Coordinates of C-alpha atoms and ligand atoms in Angstrom, one line a residue:
M1185 CA 13.2 -17.5 12.7
I1186 CA 9.5 -18.2 11.9
V1187 CA 7.1 -15.3 12.0
L1188 CA 3.3 -15.6 11.9
S1189 CA 1.8 -12.3 10.8
V1190 CA -1.7 -10.9 10.7
E1191 CA -3.2 -8.0 8.6
S1192 CA -6.8 -6.7 8.9
S1193 CA -6.5 -2.9 8.6
C1194 CA -9.1 -2.5 5.9
D1195 CA -11.0 -5.1 3.8
E1196 CA -8.5 -8.0 3.6
T1197 CA -8.3 -10.6 6.3
S1198 CA -4.8 -12.1 6.0
V1199 CA -2.4 -14.4 7.9
S1200 CA 1.0 -15.4 6.7
I1201 CA 3.9 -17.5 7.9
I1202 CA 7.4 -16.5 6.9
K1203 CA 10.8 -18.0 7.6
D1204 CA 13.8 -15.7 8.1
G1205 CA 12.0 -12.7 6.7
I1206 CA 12.2 -14.0 3.1
N1207 CA 10.7 -17.5 2.7
V1208 CA 6.9 -17.2 2.5
L1209 CA 5.6 -20.5 3.7
S1210 CA 2.0 -19.3 3.4
N1211 CA 0.1 -16.1 2.7
V1212 CA -3.7 -16.5 2.9
V1213 CA -5.7 -13.4 1.9
L1214 CA -9.5 -13.4 2.2
S1215 CA -10.7 -10.3 0.3
Q1216 CA -14.0 -8.6 1.0
I1217 CA -13.9 -6.6 -2.3
D1218 CA -17.0 -8.4 -3.7
I1219 CA -19.0 -7.5 -0.6
H1220 CA -18.1 -3.8 -0.6
K1221 CA -18.4 -3.4 -4.3
A1222 CA -22.2 -3.1 -3.9
Y1223 CA -21.7 0.1 -1.8
G1224 CA -19.0 1.7 -4.0
G1225 CA -16.4 1.6 -1.2
V1226 CA -15.5 -0.1 2.0
V1227 CA -18.2 0.0 4.7
P1228 CA -16.3 -0.1 8.0
E1229 CA -19.0 -1.8 10.0
I1230 CA -19.4 -4.6 7.4
A1231 CA -15.6 -4.9 7.2
S1232 CA -15.2 -5.7 10.9
R1233 CA -18.0 -8.2 10.8
E1234 CA -16.4 -10.0 7.8
H1235 CA -13.0 -10.0 9.6
I1236 CA -14.7 -11.7 12.6
K1237 CA -16.3 -14.3 10.4
G1238 CA -13.1 -15.1 8.5
I1239 CA -10.1 -14.7 10.9
T1240 CA -10.1 -18.2 12.5
M1241 CA -10.4 -19.9 9.2
V1242 CA -7.6 -17.8 7.7
F1243 CA -5.3 -18.6 10.7
E1244 CA -6.0 -22.3 10.3
E1245 CA -5.4 -22.3 6.5
A1246 CA -2.2 -20.4 6.9
L1247 CA -0.9 -22.9 9.5
N1248 CA -2.0 -25.8 7.3
I1249 CA -0.4 -24.6 4.1
A1250 CA 2.8 -23.7 5.8
N1251 CA 2.8 -27.1 7.5
V1252 CA 4.4 -25.8 10.7
E1253 CA 3.5 -26.5 14.3
K1254 CA 2.4 -23.6 16.6
S1255 CA 5.5 -24.5 18.7
D1256 CA 7.8 -23.7 15.7
I1257 CA 6.6 -20.1 15.6
D1258 CA 9.1 -17.6 17.2
L1259 CA 7.2 -14.3 16.8
V1260 CA 3.7 -13.0 16.0
A1261 CA 3.6 -9.7 14.0
V1262 CA 0.3 -7.8 13.6
T1263 CA -0.7 -4.6 11.9
K1264 CA -1.5 -2.1 14.7
G1265 CA -2.4 0.8 12.4
P1266 CA -3.2 3.0 10.7
G1267 CA -6.5 1.7 9.3
L1268 CA -10.2 1.2 10.2
I1269 CA -10.3 0.8 13.9
G1270 CA -13.0 -1.9 14.0
S1271 CA -11.0 -3.9 11.4
L1272 CA -7.7 -3.4 13.1
L1273 CA -9.1 -4.6 16.5
I1274 CA -10.1 -8.0 15.0
G1275 CA -6.6 -8.7 13.8
V1276 CA -4.8 -7.3 16.9
N1277 CA -7.0 -9.3 19.3
A1278 CA -6.7 -12.5 17.2
A1279 CA -2.9 -12.1 17.1
K1280 CA -2.7 -11.4 20.9
A1281 CA -4.9 -14.4 21.7
F1282 CA -2.7 -16.6 19.5
A1283 CA 0.5 -15.3 20.9
F1284 CA -0.7 -15.5 24.5
S1285 CA -2.1 -19.0 24.3
N1286 CA 1.0 -20.3 22.6
D1287 CA 3.4 -18.3 24.7
I1288 CA 5.0 -16.5 21.7
A1289 CA 6.3 -12.9 21.6
I1290 CA 4.3 -10.3 19.7
V1291 CA 5.1 -7.1 17.8
G1292 CA 2.8 -4.5 16.5
V1293 CA 3.8 -3.3 13.0
H1294 CA 2.9 -0.1 11.1
H1295 CA 0.9 -0.9 8.0
I1296 CA 3.1 1.3 5.7
A1297 CA 6.3 -0.3 7.0
G1298 CA 4.6 -3.5 5.8
H1299 CA 4.0 -2.1 2.3
I1300 CA 7.6 -0.9 2.2
Y1301 CA 9.0 -4.2 3.3
A1302 CA 7.0 -6.1 0.7
N1303 CA 10.0 -5.2 -1.5
A1304 CA 12.4 -7.1 0.6
L1305 CA 10.7 -10.3 -0.7
S1306 CA 12.1 -9.4 -4.1
K1307 CA 15.6 -8.3 -3.4
D1308 CA 18.0 -7.4 -0.5
L1309 CA 17.6 -3.8 0.3
V1310 CA 20.6 -1.5 -0.4
F1311 CA 20.9 1.8 1.4
P1312 CA 20.4 4.7 1.2
L1313 CA 17.2 4.1 -0.7
I1314 CA 14.1 6.1 -1.7
C1315 CA 10.7 4.5 -1.4
L1316 CA 7.6 6.0 -3.0
V1317 CA 4.6 4.9 -1.0
V1318 CA 1.4 5.0 -3.0
S1319 CA -1.7 3.5 -1.5
G1320 CA -5.4 4.1 -0.8
G1321 CA -4.6 6.1 2.3
H1322 CA -1.0 7.3 1.8
T1323 CA 1.3 9.1 -0.7
E1324 CA 4.8 9.6 0.7
L1325 CA 8.4 9.8 -0.3
I1326 CA 10.5 8.0 2.3
L1327 CA 14.3 8.0 2.6
M1328 CA 15.8 4.9 4.4
R1329 CA 19.5 5.1 5.4
E1330 CA 19.4 1.7 7.0
H1331 CA 17.0 -1.1 7.9
Y1332 CA 13.9 0.1 9.7
D1333 CA 14.9 3.7 9.6
F1334 CA 12.3 5.9 7.9
F1335 CA 12.6 9.6 7.1
K1336 CA 9.7 11.3 5.4
L1337 CA 10.8 13.7 2.7
G1338 CA 7.3 14.6 1.7
E1339 CA 3.7 13.5 1.6
T1340 CA 0.3 14.4 0.2
M1341 CA -1.3 17.6 1.5
D1342 CA -4.8 16.3 0.9
D1343 CA -6.0 13.1 -0.9
A1344 CA -4.0 10.0 -1.2
I1345 CA -3.3 8.9 -4.8
G1346 CA -5.4 5.7 -4.5
E1347 CA -8.3 7.7 -3.2
A1348 CA -8.0 10.0 -6.2
Y1349 CA -7.9 7.0 -8.6
D1350 CA -11.0 5.6 -6.9
K1351 CA -12.8 8.9 -7.1
V1352 CA -12.1 9.4 -10.8
A1353 CA -13.3 5.9 -11.5
R1354 CA -16.5 6.5 -9.5
T1355 CA -17.2 9.8 -11.3
V1356 CA -17.4 8.0 -14.6
G1357 CA -19.1 4.9 -13.1
L1358 CA -16.3 2.4 -13.4
G1359 CA -16.9 0.5 -10.1
Y1360 CA -14.8 -0.2 -7.0
P1361 CA -11.9 -0.4 -6.5
G1362 CA -11.4 1.9 -9.5
G1363 CA -7.6 2.2 -9.5
P1364 CA -7.0 -1.0 -11.5
I1365 CA -9.8 -0.2 -14.0
V1366 CA -8.5 3.3 -14.6
D1367 CA -5.1 1.9 -15.1
K1368 CA -6.3 -0.7 -17.7
L1369 CA -8.4 1.8 -19.6
A1370 CA -5.6 4.4 -19.6
F1371 CA -3.6 2.1 -21.9
T1372 CA -6.5 2.1 -24.5
G1373 CA -6.7 5.9 -24.6
E1374 CA -4.6 9.0 -25.4
P1375 CA -3.9 11.8 -22.8
L1376 CA -5.8 14.4 -24.7
Y1377 CA -7.7 16.1 -21.9
K1378 CA -5.9 19.0 -20.4
M1379 CA -5.1 18.4 -16.7
P1380 CA -4.1 21.0 -14.1
D1381 CA -0.5 21.5 -13.0
I1382 CA -0.1 19.4 -9.8
S1383 CA 3.7 19.7 -9.3
L1384 CA 3.7 22.0 -6.2
G1385 CA 7.1 23.4 -7.3
N1386 CA 10.3 22.0 -5.8
T1387 CA 8.9 20.3 -2.7
Y1388 CA 8.5 16.6 -2.1
N1389 CA 4.9 17.1 -1.2
F1390 CA 2.0 16.1 -3.4
S1391 CA -1.6 17.2 -3.9
F1392 CA -4.3 15.3 -5.7
S1393 CA -7.5 17.0 -4.6
G1394 CA -7.2 19.6 -7.4
I1395 CA -6.9 17.1 -10.2
K1396 CA -9.7 15.1 -8.7
S1397 CA -12.0 18.1 -8.6
H1398 CA -10.9 19.0 -12.1
V1399 CA -12.0 15.6 -13.4
I1400 CA -15.3 15.9 -11.6
N1401 CA -16.0 19.3 -13.1
L1402 CA -14.8 18.3 -16.6
V1403 CA -17.2 15.3 -16.6
H1404 CA -20.0 17.4 -15.3
N1405 CA -19.5 20.1 -18.0
I1406 CA -19.3 17.5 -20.8
K1407 CA -22.5 15.9 -19.6
Q1408 CA -24.2 19.3 -19.4
R1409 CA -23.3 19.9 -23.1
N1410 CA -24.8 16.5 -23.9
E1411 CA -21.5 15.4 -25.3
E1412 CA -19.8 12.0 -24.8
I1413 CA -16.9 11.6 -22.4
N1414 CA -14.1 9.6 -23.9
I1415 CA -13.4 7.5 -20.8
P1416 CA -10.2 5.9 -22.0
N1417 CA -8.8 9.3 -22.9
L1418 CA -9.9 10.7 -19.5
C1419 CA -8.2 7.8 -17.7
A1420 CA -5.0 8.2 -19.9
S1421 CA -4.9 12.0 -19.1
F1422 CA -5.3 11.5 -15.4
Q1423 CA -2.8 8.7 -15.2
E1424 CA -0.2 10.5 -17.3
T1425 CA -0.4 13.6 -15.0
V1426 CA -0.3 11.8 -11.7
T1427 CA 2.4 9.3 -12.6
E1428 CA 4.5 12.1 -14.1
V1429 CA 4.6 14.0 -10.8
L1430 CA 5.2 10.8 -8.8
V1431 CA 8.2 9.8 -10.9
T1432 CA 9.6 13.3 -11.3
K1433 CA 9.7 13.9 -7.5
S1434 CA 11.2 10.4 -7.0
I1435 CA 14.0 11.1 -9.5
R1436 CA 14.8 14.4 -7.7
A1437 CA 14.9 12.6 -4.3
I1438 CA 17.2 9.8 -5.7
E1439 CA 19.6 12.4 -7.0
E1440 CA 19.6 14.6 -3.9
Y1441 CA 20.1 11.8 -1.5
D1442 CA 22.5 9.7 -3.7
A1443 CA 20.2 6.7 -3.4
K1444 CA 21.5 3.3 -4.4
M1445 CA 18.0 1.8 -4.7
F1446 CA 14.5 3.0 -5.5
M1447 CA 11.3 1.1 -4.8
I1448 CA 7.6 1.6 -4.7
A1449 CA 5.1 0.4 -2.2
G1450 CA 1.3 0.2 -1.6
G1451 CA -1.7 -0.8 -3.6
V1452 CA -1.0 1.8 -6.4
A1453 CA 2.4 0.2 -6.9
A1454 CA 0.5 -2.3 -9.0
N1455 CA -0.2 0.5 -11.5
K1456 CA 1.2 -0.5 -14.9
G1457 CA 1.4 3.1 -16.1
L1458 CA 3.6 4.0 -13.0
R1459 CA 5.7 0.9 -13.5
K1460 CA 6.2 1.7 -17.2
K1461 CA 7.3 5.3 -16.5
I1462 CA 9.7 4.1 -13.7
D1463 CA 11.1 1.6 -16.1
E1464 CA 11.7 4.2 -18.8
R1465 CA 13.0 7.0 -16.6
I1466 CA 14.8 5.5 -13.6
N1467 CA 17.9 3.7 -14.9
N1468 CA 20.8 4.8 -12.8
V1469 CA 19.9 3.0 -9.6
E1470 CA 18.6 -0.4 -8.8
V1471 CA 14.8 -0.5 -8.9
I1472 CA 12.5 -2.8 -7.1
V1473 CA 8.8 -3.1 -7.7
P1474 CA 7.0 -5.5 -5.4
E1475 CA 5.3 -8.6 -6.9
F1476 CA 1.7 -7.8 -7.7
K1477 CA 0.4 -10.2 -5.0
Y1478 CA 2.4 -8.2 -2.4
C1479 CA 1.2 -4.7 -3.6
T1480 CA -2.2 -4.7 -2.1
D1481 CA -2.9 -5.5 1.6
N1482 CA -1.5 -8.9 2.7
A1483 CA 0.0 -10.4 5.9
A1484 CA 3.3 -11.5 4.3
M1485 CA 4.5 -7.9 4.1
I1486 CA 3.7 -7.4 7.8
G1487 CA 5.7 -10.5 8.6
V1488 CA 8.7 -9.2 6.8
A1489 CA 8.4 -5.8 8.4
G1490 CA 7.9 -7.4 11.8
Y1491 CA 11.0 -9.5 11.4
Y1492 CA 13.2 -6.5 10.5
Q1493 CA 11.6 -4.4 13.2
Y1494 CA 12.4 -7.1 15.8
L1495 CA 16.0 -7.6 14.5
K1496 CA 16.6 -3.9 14.8
T1497 CA 14.9 -3.0 18.1
K1498 CA 14.8 -6.3 19.9
K1499 CA 11.6 -5.0 21.4
T1500 CA 8.4 -6.8 21.7
D1501 CA 4.9 -5.7 22.8
N1502 CA 2.8 -7.0 25.6
M1503 CA -0.9 -7.8 25.9
E1504 CA -1.7 -4.1 26.1
L1505 CA -0.9 -3.8 22.4
N1506 CA -3.9 -2.1 20.7
G1507 CA -5.0 -1.0 17.3
S1508 CA -4.8 2.6 16.4
S1509 CA -6.5 4.2 13.4
R1510 CA -4.0 7.0 13.1
I1511 CA -0.4 6.4 13.8
K1512 CA 2.5 7.9 12.0
L1513 CA 5.4 5.9 10.5
V1514 CA 7.7 8.9 11.1
Ligands
KG4_3063 O1 -2.4 -0.4 -0.2 P1 -3.8 -0.7 -0.5 O2 -4.2 -2.2 -0.7 O3 -4.7 -0.3 0.7 C1 -4.3 0.8 1.6 O4 -3.4 0.5 2.4 O5 -4.8 1.9 1.3 O6 -4.3 0.2 -1.7 C2 -5.6 0.2 -2.2 C3 -5.6 1.2 -3.3 C4 -7.0 1.5 -3.9 O7 -7.2 2.9 -3.9 C5 -6.9 0.9 -5.3 O8 -7.7 1.5 -6.2 C6 -5.4 1.2 -5.6 O9 -4.8 0.8 -4.4 N1 -4.9 0.3 -6.7 C7 -4.6 0.9 -7.9 C8 -4.2 -0.2 -8.7 N2 -4.3 -1.4 -8.0 C9 -4.8 -1.0 -6.7 N3 -4.5 2.1 -8.3 C10 -4.1 2.4 -9.5 N4 -3.7 1.4 -10.4 C11 -3.7 0.1 -10.0 N5 -3.3 -0.9 -10.9
ZN3064 ZN1 -2.4 -1.0 2.5

């Protein structure tokens, strides 16, 4: 089964072609990061315009690289949400036009299901499994008892982890997106700054707005005293605290639900500090971390999720399929 997939929920225009949910024939990602950098974050209006400019070219390149005919494609999968509405609409409409004109069935896919299923490109999933979703917009602990069955154990009560990373980076002038820069600097510092307790007791929920404000206040106070901020130490302190809470709650969920597998998903799954801690602390179940290129937004993950969604539900969408900025996975 050959799936052509489309992702445009934020600032990456991406089209991928995947055979049988595993064999990535092409995965073209056109990133707008360099354009949004100048503004310190994604500007929605600019993002939609860039998607419009790029989408046809990205489709063509994905088809060329995969070397498949349009008539070989069995299913079109597209991110229907959540995300920036203007951005989503470009991908959804391009996917619908392609599916309609070539008489191919279409399915709308949840963006987070895509991030989760990026892992299936590394290994076969074994159930029950726990997935820690850590992205720019989401922080969730998900239990899966079988394919395409998602049960949310907990989520962030306020900011997403990626948002907190980007804010910390911005506070000390590290540029956008800040997550990868904070991650890199954290390895050159020591976690010597005291951070607040963000454990929220024995729940599976998270909260990152407190630590974010703490970092902002700390930097402000240090500046007022005309002292130097040790940025590597600040990054190390922040990273140590947030990764500790993510891994500790994941371990508790693995034990409580007798999971056979643990995996991480989303942009922050690229975080080396998080990967290191998982490697050190989670040894009694099989662990998957997605390949770096499948951590941040890409269409390949949507193709894999679309494939499994279709196998499980046998349902397709019609031409009324629309983008939606806020839809729940579960
Ligand atoms: O999943 P994603 O590409 O977009 C959303 O669906 O939200 O995630 C983007 C987020 C950004 O906040 C970015 O700073 C963060 O992932 N990120 C990282 C790292 N790489 C990307 N955060 C921490 N460490 C990293 N290495
Ligand atoms: Zn994403």
